[in-house]
Every structure is written in C-alpha cells, then in structure tokens.
Coordinates of C-alpha atoms in Angstrom, one line a residue:
X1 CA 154.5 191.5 100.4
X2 CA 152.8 194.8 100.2
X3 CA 153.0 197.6 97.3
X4 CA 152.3 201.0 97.2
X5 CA 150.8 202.7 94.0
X6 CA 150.3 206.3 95.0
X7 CA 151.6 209.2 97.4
X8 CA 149.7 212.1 98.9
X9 CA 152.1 214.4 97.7
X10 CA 155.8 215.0 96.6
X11 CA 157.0 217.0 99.3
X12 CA 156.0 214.1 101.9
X13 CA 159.1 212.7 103.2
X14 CA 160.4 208.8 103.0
X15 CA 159.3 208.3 106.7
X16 CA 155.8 209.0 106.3
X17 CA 155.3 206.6 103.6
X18 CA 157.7 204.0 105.6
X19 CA 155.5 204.6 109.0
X20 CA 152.0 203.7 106.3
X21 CA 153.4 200.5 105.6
X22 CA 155.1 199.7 109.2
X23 CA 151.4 200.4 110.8
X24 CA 149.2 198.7 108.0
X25 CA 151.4 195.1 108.6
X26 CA 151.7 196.3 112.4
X27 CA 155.6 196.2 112.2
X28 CA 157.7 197.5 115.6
X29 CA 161.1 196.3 114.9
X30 CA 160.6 198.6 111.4
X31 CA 164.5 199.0 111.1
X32 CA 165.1 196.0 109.0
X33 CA 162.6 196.6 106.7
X34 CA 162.5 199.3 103.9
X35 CA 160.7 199.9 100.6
X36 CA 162.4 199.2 97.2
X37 CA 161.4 201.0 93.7
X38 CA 162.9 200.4 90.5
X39 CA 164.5 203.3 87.6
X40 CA 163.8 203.5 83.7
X41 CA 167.3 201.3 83.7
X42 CA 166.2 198.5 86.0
X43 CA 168.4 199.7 88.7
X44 CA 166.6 199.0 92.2
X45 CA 167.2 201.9 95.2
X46 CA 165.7 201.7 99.0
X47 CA 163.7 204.4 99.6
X48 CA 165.6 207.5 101.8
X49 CA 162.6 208.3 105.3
X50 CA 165.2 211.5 105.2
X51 CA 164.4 212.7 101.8
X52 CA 160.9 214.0 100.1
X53 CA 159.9 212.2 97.5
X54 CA 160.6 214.7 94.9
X55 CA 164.0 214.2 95.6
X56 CA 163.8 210.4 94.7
X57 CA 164.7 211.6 91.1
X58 CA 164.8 207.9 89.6
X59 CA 161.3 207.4 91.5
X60 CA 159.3 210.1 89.9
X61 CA 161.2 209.7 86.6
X62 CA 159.2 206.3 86.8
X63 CA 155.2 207.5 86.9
X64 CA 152.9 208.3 88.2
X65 CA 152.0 205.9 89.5
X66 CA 154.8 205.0 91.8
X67 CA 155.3 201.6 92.6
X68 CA 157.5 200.6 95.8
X69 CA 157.6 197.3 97.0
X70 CA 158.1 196.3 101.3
X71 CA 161.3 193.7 101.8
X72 CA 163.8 193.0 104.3
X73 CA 166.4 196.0 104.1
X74 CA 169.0 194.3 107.0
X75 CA 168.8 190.4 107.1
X76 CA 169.3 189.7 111.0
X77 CA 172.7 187.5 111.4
X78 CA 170.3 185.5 113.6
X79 CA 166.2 185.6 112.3
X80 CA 165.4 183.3 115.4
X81 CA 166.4 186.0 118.0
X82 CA 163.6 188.5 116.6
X83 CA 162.0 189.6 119.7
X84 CA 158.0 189.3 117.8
X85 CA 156.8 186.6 115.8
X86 CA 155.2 189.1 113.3
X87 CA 159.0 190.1 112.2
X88 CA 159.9 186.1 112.5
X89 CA 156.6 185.8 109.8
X90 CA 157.6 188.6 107.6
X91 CA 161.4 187.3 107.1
X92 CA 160.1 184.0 107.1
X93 CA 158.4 185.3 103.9
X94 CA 161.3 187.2 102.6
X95 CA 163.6 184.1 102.8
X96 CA 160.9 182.1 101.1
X97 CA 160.6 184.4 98.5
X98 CA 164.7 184.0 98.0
X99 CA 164.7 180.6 98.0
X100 CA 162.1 180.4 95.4
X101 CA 163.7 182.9 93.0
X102 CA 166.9 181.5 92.7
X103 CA 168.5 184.6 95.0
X104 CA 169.3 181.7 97.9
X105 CA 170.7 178.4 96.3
X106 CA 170.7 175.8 98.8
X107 CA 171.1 171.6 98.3
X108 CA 168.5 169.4 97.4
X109 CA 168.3 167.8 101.0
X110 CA 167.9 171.4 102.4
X111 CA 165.4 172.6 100.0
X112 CA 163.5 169.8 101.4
X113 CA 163.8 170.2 104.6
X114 CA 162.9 174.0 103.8
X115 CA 159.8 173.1 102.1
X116 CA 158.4 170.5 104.7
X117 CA 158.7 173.3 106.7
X118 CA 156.6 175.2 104.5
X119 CA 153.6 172.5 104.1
X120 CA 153.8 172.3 108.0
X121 CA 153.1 176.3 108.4
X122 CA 150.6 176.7 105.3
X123 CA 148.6 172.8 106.2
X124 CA 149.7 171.7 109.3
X125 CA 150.3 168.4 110.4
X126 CA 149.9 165.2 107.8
X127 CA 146.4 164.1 107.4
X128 CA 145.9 161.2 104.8
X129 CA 142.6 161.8 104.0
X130 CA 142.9 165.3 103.2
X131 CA 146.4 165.1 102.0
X132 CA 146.3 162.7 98.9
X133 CA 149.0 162.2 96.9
X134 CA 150.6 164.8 95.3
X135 CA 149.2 167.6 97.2
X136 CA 153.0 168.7 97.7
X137 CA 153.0 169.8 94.4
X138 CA 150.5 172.7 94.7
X139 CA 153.7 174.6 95.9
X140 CA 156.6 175.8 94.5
X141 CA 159.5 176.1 96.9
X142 CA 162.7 176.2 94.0
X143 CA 163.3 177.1 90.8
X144 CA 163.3 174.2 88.6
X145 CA 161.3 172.2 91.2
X146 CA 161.3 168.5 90.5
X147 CA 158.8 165.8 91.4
X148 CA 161.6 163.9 93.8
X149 CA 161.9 166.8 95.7
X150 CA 158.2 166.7 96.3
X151 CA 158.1 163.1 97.3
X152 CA 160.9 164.4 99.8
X153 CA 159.4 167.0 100.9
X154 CA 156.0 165.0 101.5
X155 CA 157.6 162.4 103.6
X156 CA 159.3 165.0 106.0
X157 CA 156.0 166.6 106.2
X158 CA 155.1 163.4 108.0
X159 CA 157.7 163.6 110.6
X160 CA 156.6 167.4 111.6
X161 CA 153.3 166.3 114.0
X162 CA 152.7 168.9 116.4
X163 CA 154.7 172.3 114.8
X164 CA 152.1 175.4 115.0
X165 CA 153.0 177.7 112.0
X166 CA 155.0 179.9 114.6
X167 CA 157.1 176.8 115.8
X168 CA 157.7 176.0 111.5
X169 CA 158.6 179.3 110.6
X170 CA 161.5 179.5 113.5
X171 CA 162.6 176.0 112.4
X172 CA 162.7 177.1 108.9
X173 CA 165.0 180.7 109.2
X174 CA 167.1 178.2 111.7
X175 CA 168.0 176.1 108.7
X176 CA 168.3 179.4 106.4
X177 CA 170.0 181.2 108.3
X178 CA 173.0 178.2 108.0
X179 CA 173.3 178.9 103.9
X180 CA 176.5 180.5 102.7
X181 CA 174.1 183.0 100.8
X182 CA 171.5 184.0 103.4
X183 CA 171.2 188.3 103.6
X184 CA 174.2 188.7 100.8
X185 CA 172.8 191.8 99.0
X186 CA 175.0 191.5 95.9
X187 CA 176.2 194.1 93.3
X188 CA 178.3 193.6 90.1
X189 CA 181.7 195.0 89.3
X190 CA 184.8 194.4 87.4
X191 CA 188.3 193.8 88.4
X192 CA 191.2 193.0 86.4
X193 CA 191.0 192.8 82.6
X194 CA 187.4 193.5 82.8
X195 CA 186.6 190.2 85.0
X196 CA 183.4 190.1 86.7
X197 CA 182.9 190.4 90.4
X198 CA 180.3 190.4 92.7
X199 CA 180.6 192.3 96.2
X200 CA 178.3 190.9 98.7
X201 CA 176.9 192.8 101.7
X202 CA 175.9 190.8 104.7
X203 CA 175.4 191.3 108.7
X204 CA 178.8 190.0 109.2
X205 CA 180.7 191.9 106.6
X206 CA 181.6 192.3 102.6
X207 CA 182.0 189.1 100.8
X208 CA 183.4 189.0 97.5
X209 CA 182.6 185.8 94.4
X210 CA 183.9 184.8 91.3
X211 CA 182.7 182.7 88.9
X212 CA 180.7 181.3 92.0
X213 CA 183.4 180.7 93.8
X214 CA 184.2 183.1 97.4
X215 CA 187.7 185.0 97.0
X216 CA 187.4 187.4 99.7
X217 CA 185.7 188.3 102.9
X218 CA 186.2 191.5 105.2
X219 CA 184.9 191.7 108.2
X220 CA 182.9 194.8 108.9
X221 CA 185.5 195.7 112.2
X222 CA 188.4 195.4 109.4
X223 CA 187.3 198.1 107.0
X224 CA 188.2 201.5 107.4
X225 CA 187.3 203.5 104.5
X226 CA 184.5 203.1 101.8
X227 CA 184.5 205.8 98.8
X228 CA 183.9 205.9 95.0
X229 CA 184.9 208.8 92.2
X230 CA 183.2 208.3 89.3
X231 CA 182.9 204.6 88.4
X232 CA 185.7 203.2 90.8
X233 CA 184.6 201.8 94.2
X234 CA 187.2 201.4 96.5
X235 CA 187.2 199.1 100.0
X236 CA 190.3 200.2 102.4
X237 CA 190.7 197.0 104.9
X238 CA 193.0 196.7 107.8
X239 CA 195.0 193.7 107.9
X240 CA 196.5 191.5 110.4
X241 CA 199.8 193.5 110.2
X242 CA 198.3 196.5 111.0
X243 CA 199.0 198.0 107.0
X244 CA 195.8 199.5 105.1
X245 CA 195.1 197.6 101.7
X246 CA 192.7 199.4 99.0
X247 CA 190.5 197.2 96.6
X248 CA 189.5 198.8 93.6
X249 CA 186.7 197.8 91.4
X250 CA 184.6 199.5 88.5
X251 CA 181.0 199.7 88.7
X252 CA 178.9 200.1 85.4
X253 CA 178.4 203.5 86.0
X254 CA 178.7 206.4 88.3
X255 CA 174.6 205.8 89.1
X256 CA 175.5 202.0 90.5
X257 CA 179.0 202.8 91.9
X258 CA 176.9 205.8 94.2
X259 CA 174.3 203.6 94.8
X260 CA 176.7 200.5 95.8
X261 CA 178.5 202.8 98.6
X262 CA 175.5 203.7 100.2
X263 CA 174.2 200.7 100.7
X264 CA 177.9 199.8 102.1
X265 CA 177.6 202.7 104.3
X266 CA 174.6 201.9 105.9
X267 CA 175.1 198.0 106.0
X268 CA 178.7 199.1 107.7
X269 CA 176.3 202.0 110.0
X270 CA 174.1 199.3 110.8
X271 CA 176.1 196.0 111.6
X272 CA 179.5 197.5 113.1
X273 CA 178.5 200.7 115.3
X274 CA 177.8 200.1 119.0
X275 CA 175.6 202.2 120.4
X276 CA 177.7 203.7 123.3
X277 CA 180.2 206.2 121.5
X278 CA 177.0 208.5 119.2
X279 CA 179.3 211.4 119.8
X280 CA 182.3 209.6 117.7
X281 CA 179.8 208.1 115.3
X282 CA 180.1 211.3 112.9
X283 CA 183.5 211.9 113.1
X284 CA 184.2 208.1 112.3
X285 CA 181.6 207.9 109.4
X286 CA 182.4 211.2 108.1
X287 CA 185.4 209.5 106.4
X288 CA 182.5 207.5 104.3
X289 CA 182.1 210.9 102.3
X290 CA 183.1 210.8 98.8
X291 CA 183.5 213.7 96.5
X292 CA 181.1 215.8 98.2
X293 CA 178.6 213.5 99.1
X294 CA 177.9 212.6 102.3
X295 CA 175.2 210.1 103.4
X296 CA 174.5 208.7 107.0
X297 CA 172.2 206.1 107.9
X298 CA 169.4 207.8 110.5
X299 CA 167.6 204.7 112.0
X300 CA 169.0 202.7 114.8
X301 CA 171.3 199.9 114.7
X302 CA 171.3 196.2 115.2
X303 CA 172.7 196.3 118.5
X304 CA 170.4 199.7 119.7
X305 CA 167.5 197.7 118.7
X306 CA 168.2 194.4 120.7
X307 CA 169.3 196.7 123.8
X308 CA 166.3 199.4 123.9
X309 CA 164.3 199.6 127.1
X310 CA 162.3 202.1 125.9
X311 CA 159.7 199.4 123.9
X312 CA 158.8 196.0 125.7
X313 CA 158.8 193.5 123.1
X314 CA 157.0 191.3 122.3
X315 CA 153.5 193.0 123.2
X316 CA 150.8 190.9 124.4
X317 CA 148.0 189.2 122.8
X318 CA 149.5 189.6 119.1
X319 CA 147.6 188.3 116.6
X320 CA 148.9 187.6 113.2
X321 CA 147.1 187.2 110.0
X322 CA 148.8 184.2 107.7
X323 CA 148.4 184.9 103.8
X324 CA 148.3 181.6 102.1
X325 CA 150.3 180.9 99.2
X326 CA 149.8 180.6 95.5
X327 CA 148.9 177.4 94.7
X328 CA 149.0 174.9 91.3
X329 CA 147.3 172.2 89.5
X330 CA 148.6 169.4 91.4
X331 CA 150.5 167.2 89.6
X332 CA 149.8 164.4 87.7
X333 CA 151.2 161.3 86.1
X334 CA 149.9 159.6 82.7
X335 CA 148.8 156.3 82.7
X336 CA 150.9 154.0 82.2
X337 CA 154.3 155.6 83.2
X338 CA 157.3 154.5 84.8
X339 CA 158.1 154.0 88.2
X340 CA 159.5 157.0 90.0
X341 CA 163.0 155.4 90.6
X342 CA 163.4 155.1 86.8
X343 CA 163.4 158.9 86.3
X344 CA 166.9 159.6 85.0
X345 CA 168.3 163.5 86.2
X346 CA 168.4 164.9 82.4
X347 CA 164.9 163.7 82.3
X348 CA 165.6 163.0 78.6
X349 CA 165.0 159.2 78.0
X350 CA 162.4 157.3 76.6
X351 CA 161.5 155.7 80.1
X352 CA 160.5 159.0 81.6
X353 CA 157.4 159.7 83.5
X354 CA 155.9 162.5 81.5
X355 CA 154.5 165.8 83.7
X356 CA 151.6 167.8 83.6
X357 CA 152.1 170.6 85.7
X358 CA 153.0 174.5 85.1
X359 CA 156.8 175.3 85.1
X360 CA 157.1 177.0 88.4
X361 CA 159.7 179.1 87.0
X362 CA 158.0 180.7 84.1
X363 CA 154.3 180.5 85.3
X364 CA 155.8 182.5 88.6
X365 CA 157.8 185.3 86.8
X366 CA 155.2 186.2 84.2
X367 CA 153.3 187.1 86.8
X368 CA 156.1 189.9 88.3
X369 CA 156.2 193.1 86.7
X370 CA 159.5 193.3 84.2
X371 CA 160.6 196.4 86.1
X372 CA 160.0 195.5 89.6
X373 CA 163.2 195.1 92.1
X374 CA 161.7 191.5 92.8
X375 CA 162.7 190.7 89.3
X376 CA 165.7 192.9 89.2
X377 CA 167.1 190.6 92.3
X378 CA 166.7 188.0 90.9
X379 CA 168.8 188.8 87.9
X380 CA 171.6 190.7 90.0
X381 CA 171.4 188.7 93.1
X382 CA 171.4 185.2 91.7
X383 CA 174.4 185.9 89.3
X384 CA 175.7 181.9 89.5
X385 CA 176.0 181.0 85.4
X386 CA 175.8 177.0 85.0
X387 CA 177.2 177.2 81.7
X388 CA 180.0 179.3 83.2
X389 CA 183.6 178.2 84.4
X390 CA 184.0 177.2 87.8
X391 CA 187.5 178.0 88.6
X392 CA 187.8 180.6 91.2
X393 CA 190.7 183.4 91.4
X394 CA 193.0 180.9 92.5
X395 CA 194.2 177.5 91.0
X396 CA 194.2 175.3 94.5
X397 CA 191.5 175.2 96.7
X398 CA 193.8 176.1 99.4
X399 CA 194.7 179.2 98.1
X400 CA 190.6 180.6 98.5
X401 CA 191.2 181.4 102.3
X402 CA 193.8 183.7 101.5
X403 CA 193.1 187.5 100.4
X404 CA 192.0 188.1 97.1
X405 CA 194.7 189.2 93.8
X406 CA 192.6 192.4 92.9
X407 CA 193.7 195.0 90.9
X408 CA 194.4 198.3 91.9
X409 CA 195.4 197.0 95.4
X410 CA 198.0 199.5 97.4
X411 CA 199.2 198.9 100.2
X412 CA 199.7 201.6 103.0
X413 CA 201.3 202.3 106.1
X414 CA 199.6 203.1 109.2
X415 CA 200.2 206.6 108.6
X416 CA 198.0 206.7 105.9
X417 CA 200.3 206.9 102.9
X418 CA 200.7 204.7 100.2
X419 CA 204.1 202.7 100.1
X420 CA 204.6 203.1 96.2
X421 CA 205.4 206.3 96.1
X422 CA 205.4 206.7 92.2
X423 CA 201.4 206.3 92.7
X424 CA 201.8 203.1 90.3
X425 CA 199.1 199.7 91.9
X426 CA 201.6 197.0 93.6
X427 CA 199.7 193.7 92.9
X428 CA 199.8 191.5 96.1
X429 CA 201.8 188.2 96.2
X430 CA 203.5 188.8 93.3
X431 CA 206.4 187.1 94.7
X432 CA 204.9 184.4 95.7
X433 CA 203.7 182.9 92.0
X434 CA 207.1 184.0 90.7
X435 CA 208.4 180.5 90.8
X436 CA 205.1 179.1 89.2
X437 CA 205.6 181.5 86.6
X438 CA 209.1 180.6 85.5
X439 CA 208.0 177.0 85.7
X440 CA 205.9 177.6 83.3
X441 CA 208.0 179.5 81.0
X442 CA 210.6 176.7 81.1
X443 CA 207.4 174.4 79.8
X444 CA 206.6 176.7 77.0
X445 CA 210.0 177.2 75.6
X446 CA 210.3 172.8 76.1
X447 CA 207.2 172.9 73.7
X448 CA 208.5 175.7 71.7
X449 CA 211.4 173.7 71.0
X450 CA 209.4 170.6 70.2
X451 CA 207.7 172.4 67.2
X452 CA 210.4 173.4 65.2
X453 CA 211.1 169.8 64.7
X454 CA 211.7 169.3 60.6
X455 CA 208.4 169.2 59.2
X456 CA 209.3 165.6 57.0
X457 CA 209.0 163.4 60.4
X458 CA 205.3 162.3 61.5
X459 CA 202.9 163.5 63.8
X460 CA 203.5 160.2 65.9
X461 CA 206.7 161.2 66.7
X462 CA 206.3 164.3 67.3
X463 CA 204.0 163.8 70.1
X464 CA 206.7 160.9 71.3
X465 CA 209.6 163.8 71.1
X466 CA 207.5 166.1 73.0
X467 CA 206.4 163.3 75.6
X468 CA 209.9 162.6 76.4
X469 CA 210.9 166.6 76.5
X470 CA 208.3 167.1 79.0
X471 CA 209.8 163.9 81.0

C-alpha cells in the first residue's frame, strides 16, 4: 500500500492528492479507493477530494508531516466482477492485509485455502527442488499462525499447477468474498445499559454484532433516515408493515458519532442509488442532514461505474507490477522433537515440538506506526473478545433472525409521527417475553421461599426441599 508524507500546499483540495495516488498505482476504477489518516486520538477519517486540506482540521492537527495511507474505501459485493486486473490486484491486497490482521476471521480450512492461494500468486506452481520443506512458513497469512496450517497450506499449494498470479488472486477474493465479515467497516457504540455494539457498514447494508454474535441487519433499500445530535446516532428502518422504527445508539463522542453518519451516508450514496433519478438524488439525501450539517458523497456509484460507456475497460496491454511480500526465517524444528501429529492445540505439554520462528503477530505490528489507521482497524474492526461472553441479544438461537431489542426504539406511522405520543421509547416485543418473565418470577419467589427454611436443619436438606419445590 502506498503512503503519502507531504502536500504541495494546504489550499490543494482532496482530489488532487486522490488523482497523485490514482495515477502513480495507474488506478481507473478510483471510486472504491480512498486515503485514510489518523487524529491525535487514534480516530481514523477518509480523506474529503471536496475539501482543501486545511480544512481536514484533525489532519493538520497531526504534523507536518502528514501521513495518509491508500485502502479500499467501498469493498465491491462481488471483487471478481472488477472490470481490470490491477483493481482485482489492489483488493486482493487489501483483503490479505485483513485477513492477516485479524480485521477478517475466517476458519482454519479457509485460511488455508486462502493462503495456498497466496504461495500460488507470490511462487507459482510447486517445485520440490526449490520448495523444500517449510518454505510455507516464510509467510504469514493469520494472526496466530500455526505450523499445521502451514503443512495445510503447503499441500494445497500442490494441487494449484497451472494458476498465473491473475488466475490466484480471482480464486482467492472468490473464497473472501463468501466470509460473513468481508467489507464490514465497523464502528463502536452503546445500547442499553451501556452495552456494547458494533454497527457494521457493508455493500449490502448495516449489520449490527454483539458479543460476536449478528442481532440485526438492514438492508440499504429499508433505511430511510440516518442523523445524529450530539452523541446519539439514530437508524430509521422501514419494516415489512410499512411502520418506521428508529434505533438509537451512543457514540463515544460527538467527533465519532459525526464521523460514523458520514461514512453511513456515503456507504448508503454509494450502494443504494441508481443512477437514473440524479434529479431526486438531492431531495432524497437531503434528509441525511443533521443539525446543520449536510454532507453528500460527489464520486459515482457502484452501479454508475459498472454501466459507464464513456471509459472501455479493461484497456489493452496492461501491465502490472507484483510487490512481493515480507518474508521470515523459515521455520525450524529442534532435533529430536516429536512428531507433528503429537502437537496438542494449547501447545502446552511436555511432548511439544518446540519453534523457532518470529511471532507473526508481534514481529508484524512493531513494524506499523502506533497511530496509523492500519493499526487503528485492527483494534476497532476486529472487536471479537475470546475471553468475552458469547451469548448474543437473545437466549435461543432462533430468536437472532428476528429484529434487534434496542433501546430507544419508536415506532412510527407512515405519516411520520411517532405512536407514543408522551415522547417516552416503546421497547419492541415487550409482550412477547412477558410470559418468560412471570415464569421466572414464579422461580424466584419458589427459591425465595426455600430460604427462609429454619436455619437448625442441614444444608442437605435444604437443597432436597429446594429440588422438590422446583419439581
């Protein structure tokens, strides 16, 4: 990926420095692509080609020198159907860079899959007498990588004969493209009783996780309204029944909450607009506004740019220049050591076949500048906590389909007005865990009445009293 450290001047707008980049990586399909840059507070912003860069207040708070850094702004619902191979290379990148940060979780038997793809584009096909064993480990494809995956990886590398890098990096965004987390852009917020969101923007719509778990998902056709005051984000959403529902969430501040509606705005702008009603296309997003503010995305949309004439794509006689990865000491294994099939998953007994080889993880990040949106994302985009509890917002995995029990939520009628007149939130399905609630009531007063049993019998037959209560 490409960085730039300095400007030719502060009045120059967005676009100038955008059209640099697009011609120095000899981009045409530019509109997925934008530049990122980083605040004092390790919030991350895209770069505005309708404002100067003087008015990129959190940029020049930051140097000089500036630092922005080129990524993929859109993810394309479908990465195969880019009309050049150099986009196909450059979000073959991105995605790789995702994986390998933690930002993209997929299964072991993917991540192998993924990564023979890899070898294939960076070595081509299997040769044993150049590929010795263990040459897989001179790349890191995941977090954590282990040395099974390797061995995985090496023996679907052997299947690939044939692939050109071109053919490799298709086959790989094919099987990317597939993962529930491919193109989420993901921002924090809180719901009720200070719970912890995250609201995800992809092509397809706004997805919404807790505790790793997906507890709501809008398509972009079924939202009507996006607008924050203050800290409080609201997302109207038309349901089946014709009624408007509001979600309300809370950002951390008023900086994140602005910045989280513009990038729905222009995820909505790009995804969701067809391209044959631009006179309607400002009335419609002028509803986007919020307090005053008013922000419009400017470039062209997903659908203008798979349906304009006006550029033949893909030009002829392309040539593309391949940057090779960052590679390791390969790895190796003491003398001595255990078979491979003895390696137990903790890694923790005696039997283990001790590694020497860099931690991909931390050899990797030490390398990325504390401040720099690559290392924000992968903090704010890879939220999943092992440690942290897996239940979602609902009890029964059945229950996950349905729409999520935010706060805040009103529902209105089509004319626009809310149905609670008093202005007080109306929870959703309220009536519906009624009857779980008075079951459970019934169950605390059975246990309630269990202990105040006379404190001279035993423990033992307490727990027998309360055994045949609860029966």
């Amino acid at each position: 990926k490409s960085s730039v450290n300095s400007f030719p001047q502060k009045s120059t707008k967005g676009s100038v420095v955008l059209g640099y980049v697009f011609r120095h990586l000899n981009l045409v399909e530019i509109d997925y692509f934008g530049l990122r840059y980083c605040d004092r507070s390790h919030q991350t912003y895209w770069l505005d080609p309708a404002k100067s860069l003087a008015e990129h207040k959190e940029l020049i708070n930051t140097g000089p020198p500036y630092t922005l850094y080129f990524g993929i702004k859109f993810y394309a619902e479908d990465p195969c159907k880019l009309k050049e191979e150099i986009t196909r290379y450059q979000f073959f990148l991105q995605v790789k860079q995702d994986v390998l940060q933690g930002r993209l979780p997929c299964p072991v038997n993917t991540a192998a899959q993924l990564g023979a793809y890899i070898i294939q584009s960076e070595l081509g096909d299997y040769d044993p007498y150049k590929h010795t064993s263990g040459y897989v480990s001179e790349y890191r494809f995941v977090p954590d990588q282990k040395e099974e995956l390797e061995d995985a990886i090496e023996r679907i590398h052997k299947t690939l004969m044939g692939q050109v890098p071109a053919e490799a990096e298709v086959n790989y965004l094919g099987v990317a493209k597939s993962l529930e987390m491919y193109g989420v852009d993901l921002h924090p917020v809180y719901g009720e009783n200070k719970s912890e969101y995250f609201l995800g923007l992809t092509p397809v719509g706004v997805v919404v996780y807790k505790n790793k778990k997906q507890v709501g998902k809008y398509f972009w056709p079924r939202i009507t309204k996006v607008h924050f005051k203050e800290t409080q984000f609201e997302l109207r959403v038309l349901g089946k029944d014709c009624n408007e529902t509001s979600f309300f969430f809370e950002a951390r501040n008023k900086i994140t909450c602005k910045n989280l509606w513009k990038c729905c705005v222009e995820h909505h702008t790009f995804f969701r607009v067809p391209e044959s009603e631009p006179n309607s296309l400002s009335r419609k997003f002028s509803k986007f506004g919020s307090i005053g503010y008013k922000h419009r995305y400017s470039g062209r949309t997903s659908l203008q740019m798979t349906r304009d004439p006006s550029v033949q794509l893909p030009r002829p006689d392309q040539c593309i220049e391949r940057s090779r990865s960052k590679t390791y000491p390969k790895r190796t294994q003491q003398t001595g050591s255990k078979n491979i099939s003895q390696i137990t998953a903790n890694g923790e007994n005696e039997g283990t076949t001790k590694i020497i080889a860099p931690s991909p993880v931390k050899s990797f990040k030490k390398m990325k500048n504390e401040n720099s949106p690559e290392t924000q994302r992968s903090k704010t985009r890879a939220p999943w906590d092992e440690n942290g509890p897996q239940s979602g917002l609902y009890n029964s995995p059945s229950d996950r389909s349905k729409s999520p029990k935010f706060p805040y939520s009103r529902r209105r009628n089509p004319s626009g007005g809310s149905e609670n007149e008093s202005g007080q939130p109306i929870r959703r399905r309220k009536n519906q865990n009624s009857g779980e609630d008075s079951d459970l009531k019934q169950r605390r007063r059975s246990r309630s009445r269990c202990n105040t049993s006379s404190g001279s019998e035993s423990e033992n037959s307490n727990r027998e009293h309360r055994k045949k209560r609860n029966r």
